[in-house]
């Protein structure tokens, strides 16, 4: 009877470890999704196709008075993010030049709009594909700093609880078999 009990404890301990380790990755991934902002790199906008660039003999000029030059990014802030989590780390460029904010473009972080301006950098002699990089908050993002700090400790405590229960089960088996006293 005692050996059957010990065998059950050992099986339970190994199953608990395997299931716990499998769940640990899921817990860590879910936590990371809620505590990290998402990066977008190289979002492409064709200013000619959008109707923002007016063709000229030397290539084209940005028609900054046109609403076609107000480019909305793919993931603009909505609802609570408009005020609490606007776009961050925004970079706008073409294939050769990084554009300068307030000189080559105006950025409206809260609405996710980039307004292109007519400057020598934005007037290119080729089809002007503009690229944008930015960081945004997903709908599940936890915007309070203390909440992110607490949530980031969850995977660690989950791992400690998993270790504690497993050690307790192994200890019970070892003690019953008088391997330890």
Short mmCIF file of C-alpha atoms in Angstrom, two decimals:
data_model
loop_
_atom_site.label_atom_id
_atom_site.label_comp_id
_atom_site.label_asym_id
_atom_site.label_seq_id
_atom_site.Cartn_x
_atom_site.Cartn_y
_atom_site.Cartn_z
CA UNK A 1 0.00 0.00 0.00
CA UNK A 2 2.81 2.39 0.95
CA UNK A 3 4.72 1.78 -2.32
CA UNK A 4 1.53 2.39 -4.31
CA UNK A 5 1.08 5.71 -2.50
CA UNK A 6 4.70 6.66 -3.24
CA UNK A 7 4.34 5.68 -6.88
CA UNK A 8 1.22 7.84 -7.11
CA UNK A 9 3.12 10.77 -5.57
CA UNK A 10 5.99 10.35 -8.03
CA UNK A 11 3.65 10.17 -11.01
CA UNK A 12 1.72 13.18 -9.71
CA UNK A 13 4.97 15.12 -9.21
CA UNK A 14 6.19 14.41 -12.75
CA UNK A 15 2.79 15.19 -14.30
CA UNK A 16 2.60 18.39 -12.26
CA UNK A 17 6.09 19.40 -13.44
CA UNK A 18 5.36 18.67 -17.10
CA UNK A 19 2.00 20.47 -17.11
CA UNK A 20 3.43 23.36 -15.10
CA UNK A 21 6.41 23.83 -17.41
CA UNK A 22 4.06 23.72 -20.43
CA UNK A 23 1.81 26.36 -18.86
CA UNK A 24 4.74 28.55 -17.78
CA UNK A 25 5.45 29.52 -21.40
CA UNK A 26 1.82 30.42 -21.96
CA UNK A 27 1.67 32.50 -18.77
CA UNK A 28 4.88 34.33 -19.69
CA UNK A 29 3.69 35.00 -23.27
CA UNK A 30 0.31 36.29 -22.09
CA UNK A 31 2.01 38.53 -19.53
CA UNK A 32 4.41 39.90 -22.15
CA UNK A 33 1.52 40.75 -24.50
CA UNK A 34 -0.14 42.84 -21.79
CA UNK A 35 2.98 44.63 -20.56
CA UNK A 36 4.89 45.38 -23.79
CA UNK A 37 4.04 47.82 -26.54
CA UNK A 38 4.07 46.50 -30.11
CA UNK A 39 6.62 47.71 -32.68
CA UNK A 40 5.77 48.29 -36.33
CA UNK A 41 8.70 48.58 -38.73
CA UNK A 42 8.57 49.63 -42.36
CA UNK A 43 4.86 50.37 -42.74
CA UNK A 44 4.67 51.56 -46.34
CA UNK A 45 2.75 54.49 -47.82
CA UNK A 46 2.91 55.32 -51.53
CA UNK A 47 2.43 59.09 -51.63
CA UNK A 48 1.84 59.09 -55.40
CA UNK A 49 -0.90 56.44 -55.18
CA UNK A 50 -2.50 58.30 -52.26
CA UNK A 51 -2.70 61.47 -54.36
CA UNK A 52 -0.42 63.37 -52.03
CA UNK A 53 2.34 64.05 -54.57
CA UNK A 54 1.65 66.32 -57.54
CA UNK A 55 3.82 65.45 -60.54
CA UNK A 56 6.26 68.12 -61.70
CA UNK A 57 9.06 68.17 -64.27
CA UNK A 58 11.66 67.44 -61.57
CA UNK A 59 9.79 64.58 -59.92
CA UNK A 60 6.97 65.73 -57.69
CA UNK A 61 5.89 67.99 -54.88
CA UNK A 62 3.93 67.12 -51.79
CA UNK A 63 0.60 68.92 -51.84
CA UNK A 64 0.52 69.53 -48.09
CA UNK A 65 -2.86 71.30 -48.27
CA UNK A 66 -4.46 68.06 -49.52
CA UNK A 67 -6.08 65.73 -47.01
CA UNK A 68 -4.47 62.91 -49.01
CA UNK A 69 -1.21 63.91 -47.31
CA UNK A 70 -2.70 63.14 -43.89
CA UNK A 71 -1.63 59.52 -43.60
CA UNK A 72 -3.22 57.43 -40.86
CA UNK A 73 -1.07 54.55 -39.67
CA UNK A 74 -2.46 51.02 -39.66
CA UNK A 75 -2.73 50.86 -35.85
CA UNK A 76 -3.85 54.32 -34.70
CA UNK A 77 -4.77 54.88 -31.05
CA UNK A 78 -8.48 54.37 -30.33
CA UNK A 79 -10.72 54.71 -27.26
CA UNK A 80 -8.64 54.95 -24.04
CA UNK A 81 -5.35 54.88 -25.99
CA UNK A 82 -5.97 58.31 -27.55
CA UNK A 83 -5.14 59.96 -24.24
CA UNK A 84 -3.32 57.27 -22.27
CA UNK A 85 -1.16 55.61 -24.93
CA UNK A 86 -0.47 57.64 -28.09
CA UNK A 87 2.01 56.47 -30.73
CA UNK A 88 5.64 56.47 -29.60
CA UNK A 89 9.09 56.18 -31.20
CA UNK A 90 7.78 57.39 -34.56
CA UNK A 91 10.23 57.58 -37.46
CA UNK A 92 9.20 58.52 -41.01
CA UNK A 93 11.57 58.09 -43.95
CA UNK A 94 11.87 57.22 -47.59
CA UNK A 95 14.42 54.83 -49.08
CA UNK A 96 17.27 57.36 -48.76
CA UNK A 97 16.47 59.88 -46.01
CA UNK A 98 15.07 59.95 -42.49
CA UNK A 99 12.54 62.75 -42.39
CA UNK A 100 12.57 65.34 -39.61
CA UNK A 101 9.47 65.85 -37.48
CA UNK A 102 7.91 69.34 -37.78
CA UNK A 103 10.14 70.04 -40.80
CA UNK A 104 9.27 67.24 -43.25
CA UNK A 105 6.11 66.05 -41.52
CA UNK A 106 3.78 66.85 -38.65
CA UNK A 107 2.95 64.05 -36.26
CA UNK A 108 -0.34 63.75 -34.40
CA UNK A 109 0.45 60.90 -31.98
CA UNK A 110 -2.99 60.76 -30.36
CA UNK A 111 -4.78 60.19 -33.67
CA UNK A 112 -2.05 58.25 -35.48
CA UNK A 113 -1.83 60.75 -38.33
CA UNK A 114 1.34 61.78 -40.16
CA UNK A 115 0.89 64.94 -42.26
CA UNK A 116 3.52 65.13 -45.00
CA UNK A 117 4.98 68.56 -45.76
CA UNK A 118 6.51 69.88 -48.97
CA UNK A 119 10.28 70.03 -48.38
CA UNK A 120 13.37 69.17 -50.39
CA UNK A 121 13.62 65.82 -48.57
CA UNK A 122 10.05 64.85 -49.43
CA UNK A 123 10.42 65.98 -53.07
CA UNK A 124 12.06 63.00 -54.69
CA UNK A 125 12.60 62.39 -58.39
CA UNK A 126 11.19 58.84 -58.10
CA UNK A 127 8.02 57.24 -56.84
CA UNK A 128 7.96 58.33 -53.23
CA UNK A 129 7.30 55.37 -51.00
CA UNK A 130 7.33 56.58 -47.44
CA UNK A 131 8.08 54.18 -44.61
CA UNK A 132 6.96 54.55 -41.03
CA UNK A 133 8.18 52.92 -37.83
CA UNK A 134 6.30 53.34 -34.57
CA UNK A 135 5.28 51.72 -31.33
CA UNK A 136 1.64 51.34 -30.33
CA UNK A 137 -0.45 49.80 -27.56
CA UNK A 138 -2.64 46.81 -28.28
CA UNK A 139 -6.16 46.66 -26.84
CA UNK A 140 -4.94 44.31 -24.08
CA UNK A 141 -2.03 46.58 -23.07
CA UNK A 142 -1.99 47.42 -19.36
CA UNK A 143 -1.26 51.15 -19.26
CA UNK A 144 -0.62 51.57 -15.53
CA UNK A 145 3.04 51.29 -14.57
CA UNK A 146 2.39 49.61 -11.24
CA UNK A 147 0.04 47.12 -12.90
CA UNK A 148 2.70 46.14 -15.44
CA UNK A 149 5.27 45.77 -12.64
CA UNK A 150 2.97 43.48 -10.65
CA UNK A 151 1.92 41.48 -13.72
CA UNK A 152 5.56 40.96 -14.72
CA UNK A 153 6.13 39.10 -11.43
CA UNK A 154 3.37 36.55 -12.15
CA UNK A 155 5.49 34.12 -14.25
CA UNK A 156 8.20 34.12 -11.58
CA UNK A 157 5.77 33.39 -8.77
CA UNK A 158 4.07 30.76 -10.92
CA UNK A 159 7.44 29.06 -11.42
CA UNK A 160 8.18 29.26 -7.68
CA UNK A 161 4.79 27.74 -6.83
CA UNK A 162 5.39 24.98 -9.36
CA UNK A 163 8.82 24.29 -7.86
CA UNK A 164 7.43 24.33 -4.32
CA UNK A 165 4.64 21.83 -5.00
CA UNK A 166 6.99 19.54 -6.92
CA UNK A 167 9.59 19.65 -4.15
CA UNK A 168 6.91 18.92 -1.56
CA UNK A 169 5.72 15.85 -3.51
CA UNK A 170 9.28 14.54 -3.97
CA UNK A 171 10.04 15.23 -0.30
CA UNK A 172 6.97 13.24 0.77
CA UNK A 173 8.11 10.24 -1.30
CA UNK A 174 11.72 10.44 -0.09
CA UNK A 175 10.61 10.77 3.53
CA UNK A 176 8.21 7.80 3.29
CA UNK A 177 11.01 5.68 1.79
CA UNK A 178 13.40 6.90 4.49
CA UNK A 179 15.81 8.28 1.90
CA UNK A 180 15.83 11.46 3.99
CA UNK A 181 14.80 11.84 7.58
#
